[in-house]
Coordinates of C-alpha atoms in Angstrom, one line a residue:
M98 CA 72.1 16.6 34.3
S99 CA 71.8 20.2 34.1
V100 CA 68.7 20.1 36.5
L101 CA 70.3 18.0 39.0
C102 CA 73.3 20.4 39.1
F103 CA 71.0 23.5 39.3
N104 CA 69.2 21.8 42.4
V105 CA 72.6 21.2 44.0
Q106 CA 73.9 24.8 43.7
S107 CA 70.5 26.1 44.7
G108 CA 70.7 23.9 48.0
A109 CA 74.1 25.2 48.7
S110 CA 73.1 28.8 48.5
L111 CA 70.2 28.3 50.6
M112 CA 72.5 26.6 53.2
R113 CA 74.9 29.6 53.1
I114 CA 72.1 32.0 53.5
S115 CA 70.6 30.2 56.5
S116 CA 74.1 29.9 58.1
W117 CA 74.4 33.8 57.7
L118 CA 71.2 34.5 59.2
M119 CA 71.8 32.0 62.1
Q120 CA 75.0 33.7 63.5
P121 CA 73.3 36.8 64.9
L122 CA 70.7 34.7 66.4
V123 CA 73.3 32.4 68.0
L124 CA 75.0 35.4 69.2
F125 CA 72.0 36.9 70.7
L126 CA 71.2 33.7 72.3
F127 CA 74.6 33.4 73.7
V128 CA 74.4 37.0 75.3
M129 CA 71.1 36.5 76.8
A130 CA 72.5 33.3 78.3
V131 CA 75.5 34.7 79.8
A132 CA 73.8 38.1 80.7
R133 CA 72.6 37.4 84.3
G134 CA 71.9 40.9 85.8
Q135 CA 72.2 44.7 85.5
V136 CA 72.5 47.3 88.1
R137 CA 72.3 51.1 88.2
Y138 CA 73.8 53.7 90.3
S139 CA 73.8 57.5 90.6
I140 CA 76.7 59.5 91.9
P141 CA 77.7 63.2 92.1
E142 CA 80.7 64.4 90.1
E143 CA 83.9 65.4 91.7
M144 CA 83.8 62.5 94.1
T145 CA 87.3 61.8 95.7
K146 CA 89.3 58.8 94.5
G147 CA 88.4 55.6 96.6
S148 CA 84.8 56.7 97.3
L149 CA 82.3 53.9 97.5
V150 CA 79.8 53.7 94.5
G151 CA 78.0 50.5 95.5
N152 CA 78.1 46.9 96.6
I153 CA 77.9 45.0 93.6
V154 CA 78.0 41.5 95.3
Q155 CA 75.0 42.4 97.3
D156 CA 73.1 44.2 94.3
L157 CA 73.7 41.3 91.9
G158 CA 73.3 38.5 94.3
L159 CA 76.8 37.2 93.9
D160 CA 79.4 35.9 96.3
V161 CA 83.0 37.3 97.0
K162 CA 84.4 33.8 96.4
R163 CA 82.7 33.7 92.9
L164 CA 84.3 37.1 92.1
K165 CA 87.7 35.5 92.9
S166 CA 87.2 32.2 91.2
G167 CA 85.8 33.7 88.1
R168 CA 88.5 36.3 87.9
A169 CA 86.1 39.3 87.9
R170 CA 87.1 42.3 85.8
I171 CA 85.5 45.4 84.2
F172 CA 85.3 45.8 80.5
T173 CA 84.7 49.1 79.1
E174 CA 84.8 50.9 75.8
D175 CA 86.1 54.0 77.2
S176 CA 90.0 54.9 77.1
R177 CA 89.9 55.7 80.8
E178 CA 88.5 53.7 83.7
Y179 CA 86.7 56.0 86.1
I180 CA 85.3 53.1 88.1
G181 CA 87.4 50.3 89.8
L182 CA 86.2 46.9 91.2
N183 CA 87.5 45.7 94.7
V184 CA 87.3 42.0 94.4
D185 CA 88.1 41.4 98.1
K186 CA 85.1 43.5 99.3
G187 CA 82.8 42.9 96.2
T188 CA 82.6 46.9 95.9
L189 CA 82.9 49.5 93.2
I190 CA 85.0 52.5 94.0
V191 CA 86.0 55.8 92.1
K192 CA 89.3 55.3 90.5
E193 CA 89.6 58.7 88.7
R194 CA 88.3 62.0 89.1
I195 CA 85.0 62.4 87.1
D196 CA 84.3 65.8 85.6
R197 CA 80.7 65.7 84.3
E198 CA 81.5 68.7 81.8
E199 CA 84.5 67.0 80.5
L200 CA 83.0 63.8 80.2
C201 CA 79.6 64.6 78.6
A202 CA 79.8 68.5 77.9
Q203 CA 76.0 69.6 77.4
V204 CA 74.6 65.9 76.8
S205 CA 71.9 65.1 79.6
P206 CA 71.9 62.8 81.3
C207 CA 75.4 62.0 81.7
S208 CA 76.2 58.3 82.4
L209 CA 78.9 55.5 82.3
H210 CA 78.4 52.0 80.9
F211 CA 80.4 49.1 81.6
Q212 CA 80.3 45.3 82.0
I213 CA 81.6 43.2 84.7
I214 CA 82.8 39.8 83.2
L215 CA 83.1 36.5 85.1
E216 CA 84.6 33.1 83.9
N217 CA 83.9 29.7 84.4
P218 CA 81.2 29.7 83.6
M219 CA 80.9 32.8 81.6
E220 CA 78.6 35.6 83.0
L221 CA 78.1 39.2 81.9
H222 CA 76.6 41.8 84.2
S223 CA 75.8 45.3 82.9
V224 CA 76.4 48.3 85.1
K225 CA 75.2 52.0 84.4
I226 CA 76.2 54.8 86.6
I227 CA 74.4 58.2 86.2
I228 CA 76.7 61.3 86.9
Q229 CA 74.9 64.2 88.7
D230 CA 75.8 67.6 87.9
Q231 CA 77.3 69.7 90.7
N232 CA 77.4 73.6 90.6
D233 CA 81.3 73.6 90.3
N234 CA 81.5 76.3 87.6
A235 CA 80.8 79.9 87.8
P236 CA 78.9 81.9 85.0
Q237 CA 81.4 83.1 82.1
V238 CA 80.5 86.6 80.6
L239 CA 80.9 86.6 76.9
Y240 CA 79.8 90.2 76.2
P241 CA 80.9 92.9 76.9
V242 CA 84.4 91.8 76.7
Q243 CA 86.4 92.6 79.6
S244 CA 89.9 93.5 78.7
G245 CA 92.6 95.7 80.4
A246 CA 94.2 96.9 77.3
S247 CA 91.0 98.6 75.8
V248 CA 87.8 100.0 77.0
V249 CA 84.5 99.3 75.4
A250 CA 81.7 101.8 75.8
E251 CA 78.2 101.7 74.7
I252 CA 76.6 105.0 73.2
V253 CA 73.3 106.3 74.3
P254 CA 71.9 109.4 72.2
R255 CA 70.6 112.2 74.1
S256 CA 67.4 111.7 72.3
A257 CA 66.8 108.2 73.6
D258 CA 63.3 107.3 74.8
V259 CA 62.1 105.3 77.7
G260 CA 63.0 101.6 77.2
Y261 CA 66.0 102.3 74.8
L262 CA 68.1 99.2 74.6
V263 CA 71.6 100.2 75.5
T264 CA 73.2 96.7 75.3
K265 CA 72.8 93.2 76.3
V266 CA 75.1 91.3 78.8
V267 CA 75.7 87.7 77.4
A268 CA 76.8 84.9 79.7
V269 CA 77.0 81.0 79.7
D270 CA 77.4 78.5 82.5
V271 CA 78.9 75.1 81.6
D272 CA 76.8 73.4 84.2
S273 CA 73.7 71.7 83.4
G274 CA 70.2 71.7 84.5
Q275 CA 68.9 74.5 87.0
N276 CA 72.6 74.9 87.9
A277 CA 73.0 76.7 84.6
W278 CA 69.9 79.0 84.9
L279 CA 71.3 82.5 84.9
S280 CA 69.9 85.8 86.5
Y281 CA 71.1 89.4 86.0
K282 CA 71.2 92.2 88.7
L283 CA 72.3 95.7 88.6
Q284 CA 74.7 96.1 91.6
K285 CA 75.9 99.6 91.1
A286 CA 75.5 102.4 88.7
T287 CA 76.4 106.1 88.3
D288 CA 72.7 106.8 88.2
R289 CA 70.5 103.9 89.3
A290 CA 67.2 105.9 88.1
L291 CA 68.5 106.0 84.5
F292 CA 69.0 102.2 83.6
E293 CA 67.8 98.9 84.6
V294 CA 68.6 95.1 83.8
G295 CA 66.5 92.5 82.8
L296 CA 66.5 89.7 85.3
Q297 CA 66.5 86.8 82.9
N298 CA 67.8 88.2 79.7
G299 CA 70.4 90.6 80.8
E300 CA 69.2 93.6 78.6
I301 CA 70.1 97.1 79.8
R302 CA 67.5 99.6 79.0
T303 CA 66.7 103.2 79.7
V304 CA 64.0 103.7 82.5
R305 CA 63.4 107.3 81.9
Q306 CA 64.1 110.0 79.1
V307 CA 67.6 111.1 79.0
T308 CA 68.0 114.7 79.7
D309 CA 71.0 117.4 79.6
K310 CA 71.6 117.0 83.2
D311 CA 72.7 113.5 83.2
A312 CA 76.4 112.6 83.3
V313 CA 78.1 112.1 80.2
K314 CA 79.9 109.1 81.5
Q315 CA 77.8 106.2 82.9
R316 CA 79.3 103.1 84.6
L317 CA 77.2 100.1 85.5
T318 CA 78.2 97.0 87.5
V319 CA 76.0 93.9 86.6
V320 CA 76.1 90.7 88.6
V321 CA 75.4 87.4 86.7
E322 CA 74.4 84.6 89.2
D323 CA 73.4 80.9 88.6
N324 CA 70.9 79.0 90.3
G325 CA 73.1 76.3 92.0
Q326 CA 73.3 75.6 95.6
P327 CA 75.5 77.4 96.7
S328 CA 75.1 79.8 93.8
R329 CA 78.0 81.1 91.9
S330 CA 78.5 84.5 90.4
A331 CA 80.6 86.8 87.9
T332 CA 80.8 90.5 87.7
V333 CA 81.0 92.5 84.5
N334 CA 81.3 96.3 84.1
V335 CA 79.5 98.4 81.3
N336 CA 80.6 101.6 80.3
V337 CA 78.1 104.0 78.8
V338 CA 78.6 107.3 77.0
V339 CA 75.8 109.7 76.5
A340 CA 76.6 111.8 73.6
D341 CA 75.3 112.6 70.0
S342 CA 78.7 113.0 68.2
F343 CA 81.7 110.8 67.6
P344 CA 84.3 113.3 68.8
E345 CA 82.6 113.7 71.9
V346 CA 82.5 109.9 72.5
L347 CA 86.1 109.6 71.6
S348 CA 87.1 112.2 74.2
E349 CA 85.0 110.1 76.8
F350 CA 86.9 106.9 75.8
T351 CA 90.1 108.6 76.9
D352 CA 88.5 109.6 80.1
F353 CA 87.4 106.2 80.8
T354 CA 91.1 104.8 80.4
H355 CA 92.4 107.7 82.6
D356 CA 90.0 107.0 85.4
K357 CA 90.8 103.3 85.5
D358 CA 94.4 104.0 85.7
Y359 CA 94.0 106.4 88.4
N360 CA 91.7 104.2 90.4
D361 CA 94.2 101.3 90.1
N362 CA 97.1 103.5 91.2
L363 CA 95.1 104.8 94.0
T364 CA 94.3 101.3 95.1
F365 CA 97.8 100.2 95.0
Y366 CA 99.1 103.1 97.2
L367 CA 96.4 102.7 99.7
V368 CA 97.2 99.0 100.2
L369 CA 101.0 99.9 100.4
A370 CA 100.5 102.7 102.8
L371 CA 98.3 100.2 105.1
A372 CA 101.0 97.6 104.8
V373 CA 103.8 100.1 105.9
V374 CA 101.7 101.5 108.7
S375 CA 100.9 98.1 110.1
F376 CA 104.6 97.0 109.8
L377 CA 105.8 100.0 111.7
F378 CA 103.1 99.5 114.3
I379 CA 104.1 95.8 114.9
V380 CA 107.9 96.8 115.0
S381 CA 107.1 99.4 117.6
I382 CA 105.0 97.2 119.8
I383 CA 107.8 94.5 119.7
A384 CA 110.4 97.0 120.7
I385 CA 108.5 98.3 123.4
L386 CA 107.7 94.9 124.9
T387 CA 111.4 93.9 124.5
V388 CA 112.7 96.9 126.5
K389 CA 110.1 96.4 129.4
C390 CA 110.9 92.7 129.4
Y391 CA 114.7 93.5 129.6
R392 CA 114.3 96.0 132.4
W393 CA 112.1 93.8 134.4
R394 CA 114.6 91.0 134.1
R395 CA 117.4 93.1 135.1
E396 CA 115.7 94.4 138.3
R397 CA 114.7 90.9 139.1
M398 CA 118.2 89.7 138.7
F399 CA 119.6 92.6 140.8
Y400 CA 117.0 92.0 143.6
K401 CA 117.8 88.4 143.8
S402 CA 121.7 88.8 143.8
G403 CA 121.6 91.7 146.4
A404 CA 121.3 89.6 149.4
N405 CA 124.2 87.3 148.7
L406 CA 126.8 90.0 147.8
P407 CA 130.0 89.4 149.9
V408 CA 131.4 92.2 152.2
I409 CA 134.7 93.4 151.2
P410 CA 136.5 95.5 153.7
Y411 CA 138.2 98.7 152.5
Y412 CA 141.8 99.2 153.3
P413 CA 143.4 102.6 152.7
P414 CA 146.3 102.6 150.3
L415 CA 149.1 103.1 152.8
Y416 CA 151.7 101.4 150.7
A417 CA 151.0 102.8 147.3
D418 CA 153.5 104.2 144.9
V419 CA 153.2 108.0 144.6
G420 CA 153.7 109.5 141.3
G421 CA 155.3 106.5 139.9
T422 CA 158.9 107.7 141.1
G423 CA 159.4 104.3 142.8
T424 CA 159.5 105.7 146.4
L425 CA 157.1 104.8 149.1
Q426 CA 154.5 107.1 150.6
H427 CA 155.8 106.3 154.1
V428 CA 159.6 106.3 155.0
Y429 CA 160.9 103.4 156.8
N430 CA 164.4 102.7 158.4
Y431 CA 166.3 99.8 157.2
E432 CA 169.4 98.5 158.9
V433 CA 171.7 96.0 157.0
C434 CA 174.6 94.1 158.6
R435 CA 177.2 92.3 156.8
T436 CA 180.2 90.2 157.8
T437 CA 183.5 89.9 156.0
D438 CA 183.5 86.0 155.9
S439 CA 180.0 85.6 154.8
R440 CA 177.9 86.8 152.1
K441 CA 174.7 86.4 154.3
S442 CA 173.1 89.6 155.3
D443 CA 170.5 90.5 158.0
L444 CA 167.8 93.1 157.5
K445 CA 166.4 94.6 160.2
Y446 CA 163.0 96.4 160.0
G447 CA 162.4 99.6 162.2
R448 CA 159.7 101.9 162.6
P449 CA 159.1 104.5 160.1
C450 CA 160.8 107.9 160.5
S451 CA 160.9 111.2 159.0
E452 CA 164.0 110.8 157.1
S453 CA 164.5 108.1 154.4
I454 CA 167.9 106.7 155.4
I455 CA 169.4 103.2 155.5
S456 CA 172.1 102.4 157.9
L457 CA 175.1 100.3 156.8
D458 CA 178.1 99.0 158.7
T459 CA 180.1 101.6 156.8
S460 CA 178.0 104.4 158.4
R461 CA 176.6 105.5 155.0
T462 CA 173.0 106.5 154.5
Q463 CA 171.3 106.6 151.2
T464 CA 167.7 106.5 150.1
L465 CA 166.7 103.4 147.9
T466 CA 164.7 103.6 144.8
H467 CA 162.1 101.2 143.7
A468 CA 164.8 99.7 141.5
Q469 CA 167.3 99.3 144.0
R470 CA 165.1 97.5 146.4
A471 CA 164.1 95.0 143.8
K472 CA 167.8 94.4 143.0
L473 CA 168.7 94.1 146.7
N474 CA 166.0 91.5 147.2
N475 CA 167.4 89.5 144.1
D476 CA 171.0 89.7 145.7
D477 CA 169.6 88.3 149.0
S478 CA 168.0 85.3 147.4
F479 CA 171.1 84.6 145.5
D480 CA 173.2 84.7 148.7
Q481 CA 170.8 82.5 150.5
V482 CA 170.9 79.9 147.6
S483 CA 174.8 80.0 147.4
S484 CA 175.1 79.5 151.3
S485 CA 172.8 76.4 151.3
E486 CA 175.2 74.9 148.7

């Protein structure tokens, strides 16, 4: 009885072991059955959104109708989808900006992996996209540190021999491949015959023996350039002090700072002066053109209106009031006749005479002022109105 029980338990164990071993095999066979095709593309980084990656329908031998009926979609393990699927056209397009340095850092080659899944029946197509590096980053100088707050200088003793190592410029480029190959060149120096820079390693060494005639302060400008197309570069300034004692070096440090501040201020004032002179020149040109245009327009308007001016005759002021006294310049003789039964009066006008007299029916003569003449006219108007009533 015990033997039979042992056989039954052993058979159950063997069945469990065999089923456990069969699961990966079944899964592998299922994947092989649904995995129909694999395609590979290569694109440069920093492509604009919406750019074409490839025609997935043509490359996998599918149909656009199959993509729609199978509800094709992209499955990826990344948190961001850099590539999108256009089901209507059957193409792969750039969905997000791809920065190779952000995606893969220094890993090479850099690639994206994802699958295109179709349903009814289930299909799985693998897609691999290689990201090509572009020279989109300039070299970064690690040493010497460029800081505006402090000045770093290298010390060279006066007893230094030929080939003495002064310092080494250290720079890196985050690009990959030949885009990250760096070269070093000496662009400017206080004494070019005293120092040289290694083309590949960036080491600054002395070319000849240092003498007492060499300047204590030496400034070198080194250019670090990569091997990309087009190439990018960075510039670093190296300060060198030729001295044997620390107090002498300390004094030269102060001079370096002073020179830097002086150069910065000088550049600022030169730019400011150039801007002011340019502004004044432009304002002067505008003012001159404005005055000339105004004069030309004025002369043109006067020339056009000169032929159409009306002719106004001139009359001498024979009847002007002289001195504001109310009397006329010329003397006239007025004769006023009145009757006893009517308020109507007749005014006769005579030629001017030498005497300013007015003859009335009472044989009285007098000279009328300006105010009296106005009053007399008002009385005559009143009499005419009364008589008409």
